[in-house]
PDB file of C-alpha atoms and ligand atoms in Angstrom:
ATOM      1  CA  MET A 156      21.855  16.019  40.811  1.00 46.00           C
ATOM      2  CA  ALA A 157      21.464  12.712  42.597  1.00 46.00           C
ATOM      3  CA  GLY A 158      18.252  12.158  44.461  1.00 51.00           C
ATOM      4  CA  GLU A 159      16.584  15.390  43.417  1.00 56.00           C
ATOM      5  CA  ARG A 160      13.121  15.126  42.065  1.00 62.00           C
ATOM      6  CA  ILE A 161      12.657  16.239  38.480  1.00 59.00           C
ATOM      7  CA  THR A 162       9.133  16.385  37.171  1.00 56.00           C
ATOM      8  CA  ALA A 163       8.026  16.044  33.559  1.00 57.00           C
ATOM      9  CA  VAL A 164       4.724  17.679  32.618  1.00 63.00           C
ATOM     10  CA  ARG A 165       3.155  19.200  29.544  1.00 73.00           C
ATOM     11  CA  LEU A 166       4.362  22.774  29.712  1.00 82.00           C
ATOM     12  CA  GLY A 167       2.539  25.923  28.730  1.00 87.00           C
ATOM     13  CA  SER A 168       3.786  28.152  25.948  1.00 88.00           C
ATOM     14  CA  ARG A 169       5.003  30.893  28.290  1.00 89.00           C
ATOM     15  CA  ILE A 170       7.337  28.637  30.191  1.00 91.00           C
ATOM     16  CA  ARG A 171       8.556  27.033  26.966  1.00 91.00           C
ATOM     17  CA  ALA A 172       9.422  30.480  25.609  1.00 94.00           C
ATOM     18  CA  ARG A 173      11.337  31.158  28.823  1.00 95.00           C
ATOM     19  CA  ALA A 174      13.190  27.849  28.464  1.00 96.00           C
ATOM     20  CA  GLU A 175      14.050  28.515  24.832  1.00 96.00           C
ATOM     21  CA  ALA A 176      15.441  31.953  25.685  1.00 97.00           C
ATOM     22  CA  ALA A 177      17.540  30.391  28.451  1.00 97.00           C
ATOM     23  CA  ALA A 178      18.873  27.720  26.068  1.00 97.00           C
ATOM     24  CA  VAL A 179      19.909  30.327  23.493  1.00 97.00           C
ATOM     25  CA  GLU A 180      21.676  32.396  26.145  1.00 98.00           C
ATOM     26  CA  ALA A 181      23.412  29.330  27.583  1.00 98.00           C
ATOM     27  CA  PHE A 182      24.702  28.115  24.215  1.00 97.00           C
ATOM     28  CA  THR A 183      25.994  31.641  23.571  1.00 98.00           C
ATOM     29  CA  ALA A 184      27.833  31.476  26.895  1.00 98.00           C
ATOM     30  CA  GLY A 185      29.368  28.113  25.930  1.00 98.00           C
ATOM     31  CA  THR A 186      29.366  24.491  27.119  1.00 97.00           C
ATOM     32  CA  CYS A 187      31.462  22.711  29.731  1.00 97.00           C
ATOM     33  CA  GLY A 188      32.927  20.623  26.909  1.00 96.00           C
ATOM     34  CA  HIS A 189      32.043  17.194  28.309  1.00 97.00           C
ATOM     35  CA  PRO A 190      30.293  14.741  25.986  1.00 95.00           C
ATOM     36  CA  ASP A 191      27.124  14.457  28.090  1.00 94.00           C
ATOM     37  CA  ASN A 192      26.517  18.192  28.444  1.00 97.00           C
ATOM     38  CA  GLY A 193      23.102  19.545  27.523  1.00 97.00           C
ATOM     39  CA  PHE A 194      21.683  20.934  30.771  1.00 97.00           C
ATOM     40  CA  VAL A 195      20.828  24.595  31.303  1.00 98.00           C
ATOM     41  CA  SER A 196      19.632  26.473  34.389  1.00 97.00           C
ATOM     42  CA  ALA A 197      16.871  28.954  33.624  1.00 97.00           C
ATOM     43  CA  LEU A 198      17.965  30.781  36.767  1.00 96.00           C
ATOM     44  CA  ASP A 199      21.498  31.303  35.483  1.00 96.00           C
ATOM     45  CA  PRO A 200      21.716  30.673  31.739  1.00 97.00           C
ATOM     46  CA  ALA A 201      24.983  32.637  31.657  1.00 97.00           C
ATOM     47  CA  ALA A 202      26.553  29.626  33.414  1.00 96.00           C
ATOM     48  CA  GLY A 203      26.340  27.946  29.994  1.00 98.00           C
ATOM     49  CA  VAL A 204      25.466  24.372  29.065  1.00 98.00           C
ATOM     50  CA  TRP A 205      26.742  21.769  31.511  1.00 98.00           C
ATOM     51  CA  CYS A 206      26.796  18.015  32.111  1.00 97.00           C
ATOM     52  CA  PRO A 207      25.467  16.408  35.329  1.00 95.00           C
ATOM     53  CA  GLY A 208      29.020  16.303  36.693  1.00 96.00           C
ATOM     54  CA  CYS A 209      29.488  20.048  36.238  1.00 97.00           C
ATOM     55  CA  GLY A 210      25.978  21.035  37.289  1.00 96.00           C
ATOM     56  CA  ASP A 211      26.322  21.012  41.078  1.00 95.00           C
ATOM     57  CA  ASP A 212      26.436  24.786  41.491  1.00 95.00           C
ATOM     58  CA  PRO A 213      23.590  25.755  39.142  1.00 95.00           C
ATOM     59  CA  VAL A 214      21.416  22.892  40.433  1.00 95.00           C
ATOM     60  CA  ARG A 215      22.016  23.899  44.036  1.00 95.00           C
ATOM     61  CA  ASP A 216      21.138  27.515  43.247  1.00 95.00           C
ATOM     62  CA  LEU A 217      17.943  26.340  41.566  1.00 95.00           C
ATOM     63  CA  LEU A 218      16.962  24.160  44.506  1.00 93.00           C
ATOM     64  CA  LEU A 219      17.612  26.992  46.961  1.00 94.00           C
ATOM     65  CA  THR A 220      15.365  29.327  44.991  1.00 94.00           C
ATOM     66  CA  TYR A 221      12.130  29.677  46.875  1.00 93.00           C
ATOM     67  CA  TRP A 222      10.238  31.737  44.324  1.00 95.00           C
ATOM     68  CA  CYS A 223       8.809  30.954  40.919  1.00 95.00           C
ATOM     69  CA  LEU A 224      11.063  32.256  38.130  1.00 93.00           C
ATOM     70  CA  MET A 225       8.111  33.823  36.353  1.00 92.00           C
ATOM     71  CA  CYS A 226       5.873  35.376  39.008  1.00 94.00           C
ATOM     72  CA  GLU A 227       5.781  36.274  42.701  1.00 94.00           C
ATOM     73  CA  HIS A 228       4.414  32.948  43.958  1.00 95.00           C
ATOM     74  CA  PRO A 229       6.434  30.315  45.805  1.00 96.00           C
ATOM     75  CA  ALA A 230       7.760  27.639  43.470  1.00 95.00           C
ATOM     76  CA  ARG A 231       6.414  24.116  43.568  1.00 91.00           C
ATOM     77  CA  ALA A 232       8.667  21.389  44.977  1.00 88.00           C
ATOM     78  CA  GLY A 233      11.390  19.928  42.814  1.00 86.00           C
ATOM     79  CA  LEU A 234      12.783  20.989  39.485  1.00 91.00           C
ATOM     80  CA  THR A 235      10.920  21.264  36.227  1.00 90.00           C
ATOM     81  CA  GLN A 236      12.688  20.294  33.024  1.00 90.00           C
ATOM     82  CA  ALA A 237      11.883  21.558  29.555  1.00 92.00           C
ATOM     83  CA  GLU A 238      13.467  20.488  26.281  1.00 92.00           C
ATOM     84  CA  ALA A 239      14.416  23.607  24.371  1.00 94.00           C
ATOM     85  CA  GLY A 240      16.918  24.491  21.689  1.00 92.00           C
ATOM     86  CA  GLY A 241      18.685  21.129  21.942  1.00 93.00           C
ATOM     87  CA  ALA A 242      19.168  21.422  25.711  1.00 96.00           C
ATOM     88  CA  LEU A 243      17.312  20.307  28.815  1.00 96.00           C
ATOM     89  CA  VAL A 244      16.436  23.489  30.701  1.00 96.00           C
ATOM     90  CA  LEU A 245      15.835  23.198  34.446  1.00 96.00           C
ATOM     91  CA  LEU A 246      13.412  25.661  36.039  1.00 95.00           C
ATOM     92  CA  ARG A 247      11.676  26.472  39.306  1.00 94.00           C
ATOM     93  CA  THR A 248       8.109  27.586  38.821  1.00 93.00           C
ATOM     94  CA  CYS A 249       4.792  27.591  40.633  1.00 93.00           C
ATOM     95  CA  GLY A 250       1.942  25.366  39.517  1.00 89.00           C
ATOM     96  CA  CYS A 251       0.115  28.139  37.663  1.00 90.00           C
ATOM     97  CA  CYS A 252       3.074  29.222  35.544  1.00 91.00           C
ATOM     98  CA  LEU A 253       3.923  25.614  34.741  1.00 87.00           C
ATOM     99  CA  THR A 254       0.861  25.136  32.592  1.00 82.00           C
ATOM    100  CA  ALA A 255      -0.046  28.759  31.754  1.00 82.00           C
ATOM    101  CA  ASP A 256      -1.109  29.080  28.110  1.00 75.00           C
ATOM    102  CA  SER A 257      -0.790  25.355  27.649  1.00 67.00           C
ATOM    103  CA  PRO A 258      -2.350  24.198  24.395  1.00 61.00           C
ATOM    104  CA  ASN A 259      -4.229  21.596  26.451  1.00 56.00           C
ATOM    105  CA  SER A 260      -5.837  23.986  28.940  1.00 48.00           C
ATOM    106  CA  PRO A 261      -9.567  24.417  28.719  1.00 47.00           C
TER     107      PRO A 261
HETATM  108 ZN1   ZN B 317      30.873  18.913  32.271  1.00 50.95          ZN
HETATM  109 ZN1   ZN B 318       4.591  31.395  38.842  1.00 50.95          ZN
END
């Protein structure tokens, strides 16, 4: 995961629901077993919960994903992270989906 840009923003409720669903699915699939695990890919939650050392494949797949996970628009640059269900879920989304239904939107 070295050198990749990860952005923290206030997320909308739709994307948080997506992240929570991914976290549940990943914990059902299992963890890599290392003490610093806690990362989940929203693109492939069936890969389970992994640590940075085990996350090369799911992170690469995320970074190679051109499209937003939630609509048909191109994703914004970098990864988005969302805390959900005790994990840190990594997502690719466009700018609109990132903050859709945010409690802070006008
Ligand atoms: Zn691991
Ligand atoms: Zn989108």
